[in-house]
Coordinates of C-alpha atoms and ligand atoms in Angstrom, one line a residue:
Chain A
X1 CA -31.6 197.3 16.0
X2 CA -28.1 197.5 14.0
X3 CA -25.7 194.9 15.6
X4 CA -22.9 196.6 17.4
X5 CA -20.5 198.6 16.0
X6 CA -16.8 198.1 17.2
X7 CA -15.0 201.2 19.2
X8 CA -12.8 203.0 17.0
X9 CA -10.2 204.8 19.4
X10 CA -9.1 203.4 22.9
X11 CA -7.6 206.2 25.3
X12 CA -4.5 204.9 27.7
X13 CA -4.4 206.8 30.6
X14 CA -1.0 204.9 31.6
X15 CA -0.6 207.0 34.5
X16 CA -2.1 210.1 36.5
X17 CA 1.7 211.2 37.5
X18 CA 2.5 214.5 35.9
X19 CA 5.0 216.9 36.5
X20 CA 2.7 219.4 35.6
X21 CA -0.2 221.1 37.7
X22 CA -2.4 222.6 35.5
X23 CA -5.4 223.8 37.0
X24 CA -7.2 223.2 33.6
X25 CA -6.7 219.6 34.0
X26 CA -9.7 217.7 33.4
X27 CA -8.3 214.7 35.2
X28 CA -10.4 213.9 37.8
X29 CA -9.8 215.4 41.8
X30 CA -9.2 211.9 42.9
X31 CA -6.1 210.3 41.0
X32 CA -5.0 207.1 40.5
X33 CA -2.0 206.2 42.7
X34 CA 1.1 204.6 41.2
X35 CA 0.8 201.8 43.1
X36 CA -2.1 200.7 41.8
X37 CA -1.5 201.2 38.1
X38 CA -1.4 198.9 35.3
X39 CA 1.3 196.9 35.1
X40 CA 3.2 196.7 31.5
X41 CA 1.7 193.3 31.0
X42 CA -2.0 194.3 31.8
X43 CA -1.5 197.2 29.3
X44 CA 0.0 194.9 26.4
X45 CA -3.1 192.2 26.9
X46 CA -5.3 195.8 26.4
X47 CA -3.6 196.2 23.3
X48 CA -3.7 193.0 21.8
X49 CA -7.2 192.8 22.8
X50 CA -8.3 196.2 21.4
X51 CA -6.5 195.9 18.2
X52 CA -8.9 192.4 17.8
X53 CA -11.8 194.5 18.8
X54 CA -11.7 196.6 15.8
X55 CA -9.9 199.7 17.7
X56 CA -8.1 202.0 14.8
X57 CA -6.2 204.1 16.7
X58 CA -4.6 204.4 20.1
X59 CA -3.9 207.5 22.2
X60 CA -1.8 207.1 25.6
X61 CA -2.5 209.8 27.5
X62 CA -2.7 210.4 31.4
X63 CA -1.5 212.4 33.3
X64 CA 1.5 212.6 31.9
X65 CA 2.4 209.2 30.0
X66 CA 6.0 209.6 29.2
X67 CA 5.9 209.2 33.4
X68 CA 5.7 205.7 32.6
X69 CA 9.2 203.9 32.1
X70 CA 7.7 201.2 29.8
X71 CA 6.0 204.0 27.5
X72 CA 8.4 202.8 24.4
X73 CA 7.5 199.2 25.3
X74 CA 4.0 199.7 24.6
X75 CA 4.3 201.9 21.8
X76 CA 6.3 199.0 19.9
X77 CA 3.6 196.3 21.6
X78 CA 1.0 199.0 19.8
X79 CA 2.8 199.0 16.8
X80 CA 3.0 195.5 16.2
X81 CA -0.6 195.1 16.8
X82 CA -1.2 197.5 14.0
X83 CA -2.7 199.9 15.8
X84 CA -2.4 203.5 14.4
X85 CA -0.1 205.6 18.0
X86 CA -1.0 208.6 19.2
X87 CA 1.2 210.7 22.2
X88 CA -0.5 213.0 24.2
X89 CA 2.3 214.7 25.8
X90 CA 3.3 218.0 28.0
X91 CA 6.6 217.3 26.6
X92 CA 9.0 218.4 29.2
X93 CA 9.9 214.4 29.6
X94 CA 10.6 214.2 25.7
X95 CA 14.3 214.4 25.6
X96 CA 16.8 213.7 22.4
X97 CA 17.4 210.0 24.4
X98 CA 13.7 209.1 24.4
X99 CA 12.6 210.4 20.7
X100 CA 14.8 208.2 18.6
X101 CA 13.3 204.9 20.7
X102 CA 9.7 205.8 20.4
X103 CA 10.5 206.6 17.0
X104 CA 11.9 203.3 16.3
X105 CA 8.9 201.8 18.6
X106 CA 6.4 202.7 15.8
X107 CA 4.5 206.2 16.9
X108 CA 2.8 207.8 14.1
X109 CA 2.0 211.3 15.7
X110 CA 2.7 213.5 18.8
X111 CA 0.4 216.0 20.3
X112 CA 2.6 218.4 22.8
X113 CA 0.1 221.0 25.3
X114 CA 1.6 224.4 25.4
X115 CA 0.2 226.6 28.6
X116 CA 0.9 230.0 26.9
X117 CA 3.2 231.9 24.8
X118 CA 5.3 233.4 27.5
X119 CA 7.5 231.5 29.5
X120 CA 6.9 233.5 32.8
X121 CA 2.9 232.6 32.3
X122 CA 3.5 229.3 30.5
X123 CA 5.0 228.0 33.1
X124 CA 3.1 229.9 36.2
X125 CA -0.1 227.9 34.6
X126 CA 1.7 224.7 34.1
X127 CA 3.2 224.9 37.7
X128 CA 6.8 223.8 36.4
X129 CA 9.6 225.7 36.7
X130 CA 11.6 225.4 32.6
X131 CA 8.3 224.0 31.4
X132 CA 8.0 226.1 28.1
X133 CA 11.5 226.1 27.1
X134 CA 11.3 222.2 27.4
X135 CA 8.3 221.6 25.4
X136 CA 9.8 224.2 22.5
X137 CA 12.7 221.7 22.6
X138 CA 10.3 218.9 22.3
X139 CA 8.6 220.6 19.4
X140 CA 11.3 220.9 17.6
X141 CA 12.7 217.5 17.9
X142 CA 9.3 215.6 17.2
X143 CA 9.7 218.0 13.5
X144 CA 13.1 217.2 13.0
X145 CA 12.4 213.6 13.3
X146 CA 9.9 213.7 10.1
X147 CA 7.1 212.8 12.7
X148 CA 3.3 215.1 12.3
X149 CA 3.4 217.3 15.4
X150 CA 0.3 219.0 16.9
X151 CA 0.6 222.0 19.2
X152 CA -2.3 221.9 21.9
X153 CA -3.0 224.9 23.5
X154 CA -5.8 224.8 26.0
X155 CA -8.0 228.4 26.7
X156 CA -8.9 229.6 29.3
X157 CA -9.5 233.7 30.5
X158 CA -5.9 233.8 32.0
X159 CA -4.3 233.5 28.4
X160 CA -7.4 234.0 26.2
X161 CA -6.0 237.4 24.7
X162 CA -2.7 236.0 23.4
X163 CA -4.5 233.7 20.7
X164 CA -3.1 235.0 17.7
X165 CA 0.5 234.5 19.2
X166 CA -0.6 230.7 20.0
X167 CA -1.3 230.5 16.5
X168 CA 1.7 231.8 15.2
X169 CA 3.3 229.6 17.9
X170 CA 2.1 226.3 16.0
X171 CA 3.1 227.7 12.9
X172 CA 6.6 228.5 13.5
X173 CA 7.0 225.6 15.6
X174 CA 6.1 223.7 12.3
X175 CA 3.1 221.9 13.8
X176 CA 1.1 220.0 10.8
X177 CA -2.1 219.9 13.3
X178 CA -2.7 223.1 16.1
X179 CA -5.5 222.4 18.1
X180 CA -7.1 225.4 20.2
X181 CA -9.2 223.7 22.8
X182 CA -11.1 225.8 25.4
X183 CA -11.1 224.1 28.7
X184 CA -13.1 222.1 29.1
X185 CA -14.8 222.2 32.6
X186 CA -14.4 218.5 34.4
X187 CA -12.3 217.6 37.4
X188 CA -10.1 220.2 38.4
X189 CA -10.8 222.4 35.8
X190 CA -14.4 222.4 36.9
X191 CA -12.8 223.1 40.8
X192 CA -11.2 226.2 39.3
X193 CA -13.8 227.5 37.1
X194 CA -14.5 230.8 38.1
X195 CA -10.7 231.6 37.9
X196 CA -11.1 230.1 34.3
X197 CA -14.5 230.5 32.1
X198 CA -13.8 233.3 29.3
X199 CA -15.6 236.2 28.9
X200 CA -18.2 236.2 25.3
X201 CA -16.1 238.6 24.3
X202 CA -13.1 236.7 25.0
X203 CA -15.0 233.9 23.1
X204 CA -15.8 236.0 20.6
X205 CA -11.9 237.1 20.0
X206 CA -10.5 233.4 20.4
X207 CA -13.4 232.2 17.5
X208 CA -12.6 235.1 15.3
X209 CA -8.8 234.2 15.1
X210 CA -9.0 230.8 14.5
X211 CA -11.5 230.8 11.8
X212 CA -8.7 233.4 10.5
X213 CA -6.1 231.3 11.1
X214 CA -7.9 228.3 9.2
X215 CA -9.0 230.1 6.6
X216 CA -5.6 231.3 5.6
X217 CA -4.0 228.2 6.7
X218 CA -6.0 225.9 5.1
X219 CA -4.4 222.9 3.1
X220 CA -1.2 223.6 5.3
X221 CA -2.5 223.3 9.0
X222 CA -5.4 221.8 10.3
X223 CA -7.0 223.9 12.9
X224 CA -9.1 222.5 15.4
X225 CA -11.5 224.3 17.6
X226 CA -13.1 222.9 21.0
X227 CA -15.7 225.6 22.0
X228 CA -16.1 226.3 25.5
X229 CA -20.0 224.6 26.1
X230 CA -20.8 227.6 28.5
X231 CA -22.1 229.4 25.3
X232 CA -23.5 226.7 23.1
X233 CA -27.4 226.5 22.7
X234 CA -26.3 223.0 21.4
X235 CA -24.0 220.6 23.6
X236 CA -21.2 218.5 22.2
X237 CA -21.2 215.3 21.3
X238 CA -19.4 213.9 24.0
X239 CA -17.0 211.0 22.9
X240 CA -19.0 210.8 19.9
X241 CA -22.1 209.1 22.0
X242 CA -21.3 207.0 25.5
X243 CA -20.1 203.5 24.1
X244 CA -20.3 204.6 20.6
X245 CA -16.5 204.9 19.7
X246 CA -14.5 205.5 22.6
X247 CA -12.9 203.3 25.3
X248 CA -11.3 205.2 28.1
X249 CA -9.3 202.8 30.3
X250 CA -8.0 204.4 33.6
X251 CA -4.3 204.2 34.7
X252 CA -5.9 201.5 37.5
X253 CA -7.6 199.1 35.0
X254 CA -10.9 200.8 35.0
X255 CA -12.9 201.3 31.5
X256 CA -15.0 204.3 31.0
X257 CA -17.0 205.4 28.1
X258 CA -16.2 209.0 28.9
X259 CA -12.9 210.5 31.0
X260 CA -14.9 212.0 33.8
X261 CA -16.9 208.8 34.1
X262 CA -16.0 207.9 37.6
X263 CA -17.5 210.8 39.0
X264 CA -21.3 209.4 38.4
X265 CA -22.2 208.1 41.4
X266 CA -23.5 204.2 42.2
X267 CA -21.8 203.0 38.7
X268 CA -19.7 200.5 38.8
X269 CA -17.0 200.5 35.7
X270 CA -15.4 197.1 35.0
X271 CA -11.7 196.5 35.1
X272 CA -9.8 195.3 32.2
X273 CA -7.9 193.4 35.5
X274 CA -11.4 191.3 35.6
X275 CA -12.5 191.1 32.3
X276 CA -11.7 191.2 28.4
X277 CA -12.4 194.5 26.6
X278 CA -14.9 192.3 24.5
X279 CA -17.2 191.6 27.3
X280 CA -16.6 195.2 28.6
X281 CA -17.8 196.7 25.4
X282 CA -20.6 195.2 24.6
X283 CA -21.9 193.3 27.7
X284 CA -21.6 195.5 30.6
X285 CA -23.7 197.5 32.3
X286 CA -21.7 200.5 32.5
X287 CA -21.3 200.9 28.7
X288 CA -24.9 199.8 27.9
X289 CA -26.5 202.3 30.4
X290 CA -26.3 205.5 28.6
X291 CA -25.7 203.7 25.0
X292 CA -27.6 204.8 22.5
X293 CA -31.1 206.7 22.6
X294 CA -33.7 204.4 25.3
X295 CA -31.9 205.8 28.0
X296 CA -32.6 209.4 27.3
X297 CA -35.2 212.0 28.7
X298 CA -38.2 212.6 26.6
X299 CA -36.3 216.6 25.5
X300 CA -34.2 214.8 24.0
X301 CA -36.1 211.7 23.0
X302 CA -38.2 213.9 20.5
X303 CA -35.4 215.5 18.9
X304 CA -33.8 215.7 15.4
X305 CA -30.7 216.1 17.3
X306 CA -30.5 212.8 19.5
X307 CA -28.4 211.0 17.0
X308 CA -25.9 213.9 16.4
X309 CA -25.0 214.8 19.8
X310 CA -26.4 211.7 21.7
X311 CA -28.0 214.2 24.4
X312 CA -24.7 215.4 25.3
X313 CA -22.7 214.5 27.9
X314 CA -23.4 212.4 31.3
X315 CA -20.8 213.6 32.9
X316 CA -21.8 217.5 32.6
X317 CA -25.3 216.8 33.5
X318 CA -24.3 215.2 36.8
X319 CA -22.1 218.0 37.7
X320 CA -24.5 220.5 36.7
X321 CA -27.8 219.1 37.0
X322 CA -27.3 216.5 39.9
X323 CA -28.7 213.5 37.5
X324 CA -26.5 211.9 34.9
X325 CA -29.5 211.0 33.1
X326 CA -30.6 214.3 32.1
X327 CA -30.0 216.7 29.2
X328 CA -26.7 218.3 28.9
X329 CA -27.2 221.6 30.7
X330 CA -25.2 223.1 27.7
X331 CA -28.4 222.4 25.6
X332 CA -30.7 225.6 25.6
X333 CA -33.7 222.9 26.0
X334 CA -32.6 221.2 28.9
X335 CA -34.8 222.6 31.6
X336 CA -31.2 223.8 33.7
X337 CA -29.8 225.6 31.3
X338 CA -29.9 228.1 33.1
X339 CA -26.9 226.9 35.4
X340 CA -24.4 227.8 32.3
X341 CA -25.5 231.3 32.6
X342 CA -25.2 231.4 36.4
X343 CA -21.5 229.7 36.0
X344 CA -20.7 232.9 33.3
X345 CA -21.6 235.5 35.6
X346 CA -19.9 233.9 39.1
X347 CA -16.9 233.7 36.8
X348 CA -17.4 237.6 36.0
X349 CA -14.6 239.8 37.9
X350 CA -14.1 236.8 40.1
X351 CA -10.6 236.4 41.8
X352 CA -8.3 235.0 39.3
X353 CA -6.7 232.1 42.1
X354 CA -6.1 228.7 40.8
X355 CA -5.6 225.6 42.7
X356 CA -3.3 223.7 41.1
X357 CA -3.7 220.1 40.2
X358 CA -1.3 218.4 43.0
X359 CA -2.5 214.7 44.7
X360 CA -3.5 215.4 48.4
X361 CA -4.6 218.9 47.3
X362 CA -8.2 218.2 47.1
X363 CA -10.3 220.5 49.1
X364 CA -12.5 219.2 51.7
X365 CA -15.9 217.8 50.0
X366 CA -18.0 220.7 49.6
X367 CA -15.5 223.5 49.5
Chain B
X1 CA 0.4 224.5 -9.5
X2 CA -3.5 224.8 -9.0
X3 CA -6.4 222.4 -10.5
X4 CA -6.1 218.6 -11.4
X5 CA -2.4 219.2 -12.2
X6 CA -1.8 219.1 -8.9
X7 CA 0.0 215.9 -7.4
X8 CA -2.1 214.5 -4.5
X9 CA -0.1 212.6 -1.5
X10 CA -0.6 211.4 2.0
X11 CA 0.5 213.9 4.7
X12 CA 3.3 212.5 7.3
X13 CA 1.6 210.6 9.6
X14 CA -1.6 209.3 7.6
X15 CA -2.7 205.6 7.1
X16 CA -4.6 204.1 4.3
X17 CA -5.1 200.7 5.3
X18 CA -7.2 198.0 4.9
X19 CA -9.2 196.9 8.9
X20 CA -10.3 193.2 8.6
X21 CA -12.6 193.7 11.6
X22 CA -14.1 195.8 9.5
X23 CA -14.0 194.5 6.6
X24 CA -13.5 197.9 5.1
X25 CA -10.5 200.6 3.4
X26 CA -10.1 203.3 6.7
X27 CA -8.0 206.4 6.8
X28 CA -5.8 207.5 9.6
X29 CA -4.7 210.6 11.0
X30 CA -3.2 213.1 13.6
X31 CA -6.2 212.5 15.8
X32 CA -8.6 212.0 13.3
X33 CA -10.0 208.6 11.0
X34 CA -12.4 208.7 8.4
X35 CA -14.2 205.6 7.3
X36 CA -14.7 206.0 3.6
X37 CA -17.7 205.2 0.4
X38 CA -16.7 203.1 -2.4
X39 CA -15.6 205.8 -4.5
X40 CA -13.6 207.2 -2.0
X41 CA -12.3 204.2 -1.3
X42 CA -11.0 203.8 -4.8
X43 CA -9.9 207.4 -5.2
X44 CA -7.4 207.1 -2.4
X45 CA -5.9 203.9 -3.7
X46 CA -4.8 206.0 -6.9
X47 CA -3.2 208.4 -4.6
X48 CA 0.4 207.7 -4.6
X49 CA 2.7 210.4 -4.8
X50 CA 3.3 210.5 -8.3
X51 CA 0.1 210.4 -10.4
X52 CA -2.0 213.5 -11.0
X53 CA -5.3 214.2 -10.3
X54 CA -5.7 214.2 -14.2
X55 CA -4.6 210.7 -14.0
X56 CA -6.8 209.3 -11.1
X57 CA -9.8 211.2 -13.1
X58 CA -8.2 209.0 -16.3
X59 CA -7.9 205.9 -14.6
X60 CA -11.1 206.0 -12.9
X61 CA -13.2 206.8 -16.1
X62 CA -11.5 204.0 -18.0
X63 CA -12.8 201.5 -15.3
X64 CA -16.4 203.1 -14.0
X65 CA -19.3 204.1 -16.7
X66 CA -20.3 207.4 -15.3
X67 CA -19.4 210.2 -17.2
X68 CA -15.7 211.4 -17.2
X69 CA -17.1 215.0 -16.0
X70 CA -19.0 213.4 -12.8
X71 CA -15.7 211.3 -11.9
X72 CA -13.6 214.4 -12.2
X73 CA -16.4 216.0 -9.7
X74 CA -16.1 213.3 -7.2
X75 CA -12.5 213.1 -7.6
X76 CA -12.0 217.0 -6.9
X77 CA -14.2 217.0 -4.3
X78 CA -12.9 214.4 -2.0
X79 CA -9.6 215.5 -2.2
X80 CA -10.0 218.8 -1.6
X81 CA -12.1 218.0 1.5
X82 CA -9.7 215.8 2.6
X83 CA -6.7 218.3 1.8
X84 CA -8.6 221.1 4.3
X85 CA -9.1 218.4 6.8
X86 CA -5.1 217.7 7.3
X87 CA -4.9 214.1 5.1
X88 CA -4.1 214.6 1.7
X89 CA -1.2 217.3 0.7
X90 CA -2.6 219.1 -2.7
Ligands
SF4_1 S1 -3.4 219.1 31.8 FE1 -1.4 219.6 32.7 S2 -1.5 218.6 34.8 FE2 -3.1 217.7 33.5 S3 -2.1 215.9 32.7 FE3 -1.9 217.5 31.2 S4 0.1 218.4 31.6 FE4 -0.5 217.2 33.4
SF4_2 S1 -32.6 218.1 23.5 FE1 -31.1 216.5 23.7 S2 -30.7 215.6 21.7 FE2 -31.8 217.6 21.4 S3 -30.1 219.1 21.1 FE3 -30.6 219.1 23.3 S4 -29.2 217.6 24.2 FE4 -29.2 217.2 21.9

């Protein structure tokens, strides 16, 4: 066996406040509570530990991490570890007050989510009153600064047919990276999938404008393209293979190899409260257990692809095939495929309700 | 300006920078790293702003043995590929 590689990227989810309720959101149903968030000192030890690990590159995230009053504390603590900083921002919390410190701090690049391309829609999916005009501001003032801005725009079948306008959106907004990302169906995106899951044809339109869009932009803009796994015959390779280059540390302390990790029953993910991010990685049971190929089913033990997409991901074959252990339902092999194709046609001319993401709004278990 | 006239450069926000864990050149980007072969490796620490493709071909094929016209392949190649993946300006 080849001796342990080290992780490349370490996710901060520093919080799971968001102004924001997008229904999209693929945190999970249960969030973390402020109070028992990581406290700036836990999350600099994180750093200074990963950075020793080998980690490259750091994204905070959440949630919304600008929530978090000692954000530009821990993008300088980042900074000086020499890790590479990543923001992954809604960007109605980026004001001209907090660019110039985070700018100072070290960041090296800004990713801003945009709901839509109308303000009336943007900001009826992102459940925030002003929401669209903010993040334009924010746009703007990440570009003036000099700093690499990517607009996110996440699809779904509410704003599907306005993809060409998203893409003009990035480009006028000056965005160096746009990055069209279908929703991708975990937490309470999964709650509200019906209201959600595109149409093929509206897959079909959304594919044919961005390989447009990157052809012609090519050189200029780097397009990137999440496909919705509803319509894959092959799944994704979820963080790149569970504990293969991705640490996902909760806003509570928890390390996961995969964001939606916490939903797989009877495991039990260390804390980086308990224990180093050394030990986590490559000693505990919770990274180990899907690591790799020993752990998989004999479909995808036998095939060429097992080292490409790692079998998928665990998270998706719990929530679709009741065993984290099994194939990815997205693969055409796995023997519940067929769930993908149930989920397309519930989601056909269904009511287009969403529940937003809100704490306390979870639905009874089993709704 | 098209061909290896062209000036090659970093894009805002990219890294070139040496990992001691790793023991090994790595390139960072907007959401993206690439973990680069020898020749890659050496390509990238000719990129500086100012010299021409032309003259990392030149420099390259003073130093290596293998035929100027395979360098210049190499050369072309990796920097167009990483020019349509967002981390080299062309
Ligand atoms: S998807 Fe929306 S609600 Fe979820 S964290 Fe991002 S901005 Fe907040
Ligand atoms: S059988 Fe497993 S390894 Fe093969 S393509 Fe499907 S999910 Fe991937």
């Amino acid at each position: 066996m080849t001796p342990l590689a080290p992780p490349m990227a370490l996710i901060a989810e520093l919080t799971h406040r968001c102004p924001l309720q997008c229904s999209y959101c693929s945190n999970p149903l249960h969030l973390d509570a402020a109070r028992n968030e990581l406290q700036t000192r836990d999350w600099k030890n994180v750093l200074t530990e990963a950075a020793r690990l080998g980690v490259l590159q750091i994204h905070f995230s959440g949630g919304e991490p600008m929530a978090r009053p000692d954000l530009v504390e821990l993008v300088a603590h980042a900074s000086a570890s020499g890790l590479y900083i990543n923001l992954i921002t809604s960007g109605v919390l980026l004001t001209d007050a907090m660019m110039s410190p985070l700018l100072s701090a070290g960041i090296d690049h800004i990713q801003v989510s945009f709901q839509d391309t109308q303000e009336t829609s943007a900001d009826r999916f992102g459940g925030y009153h002003c929401g669209h005009a903010k993040k334009l501001e924010a746009a703007r003032r990440i570009r003036e600064s000099g700093l690499p801005l990517t607009a996110n725009f996440v699809i779904h079948k509410q704003n599907a047919a306005r993809i060409r306008e998203m893409l003009a959106l990035g480009e006028e907004l000056g965005a160096q990276r746009i990055e069209i990302a279908h929703t991708q169906y975990y937490g309470w995106a999964l709650l509200n999938r019906k209201a959600l899951l595109p149409s093929r044809a509206q897959l079909a339109l959304v594919t044919e404008a961005v390989i447009d869009a990157q052809a012609r932009l090519s050189g200029r803009i780097t397009i990137d393209y999440v496909v919705p796994d509803y319509y894959a015959e092959r799944p994704k390779a979820c963080m790149g293979g569970w504990g293969n280059r991705f640490i996902v540390i909760a806003p509570s302390g928890k390390a996961l190899p995969c964001h939606a990790a916490e939903s797989i029953p009877g495991m039990v993910f260390p804390s980086v409260r308990d224990t180093t991010l050394g030990e986590i990685w490559t000693a505990s049971d919770a990274f180990r257990k899907y690591r790799g190929t020993g752990w998989m089913p004999v479909t995808c033990r036998n095939c060429d692809r097992r080292e490409i997409d790692w079998g998928g991901c665990r998270c998706q074959a719990l929530a679709l095939a009741g065993d984290a252990g099994a194939t990815d339902p997205a693969c055409s092999l796995s023997p519940h495929h067929h769930v993908m194709h149930e989920a397309i046609a519930a989601a056909t001319d269904a009511a287009l309700d969403l529940i937003p993401r809100r704490p306390g709004l979870l639905p009874a278990q089993g709704a | 300006m098209t061909g290896t006239a062209r000036t090659p450069s970093f894009r805002p926000g990219v890294k070139f920078r040496f990992d001691s864990v790793r023991d090994a050149w790595v390139l960072l980007a907007p959401e993206k790293l690439f973990l680069l072969d020898e020749i890659g490796v050496e390509i990238l620490k000719l990129v500086d702003g100012t010299r021409s493709i032309d003259g990392i071909i030149d420099d390259l094929a003073a130093r290596f043995t293998a035929p100027r016209a395979e360098i210049a392949r190499d050369v072309v190649g990796a920097l167009e590929d990483l020019s349509a993946r967002g981390a080299v300006e062309l």
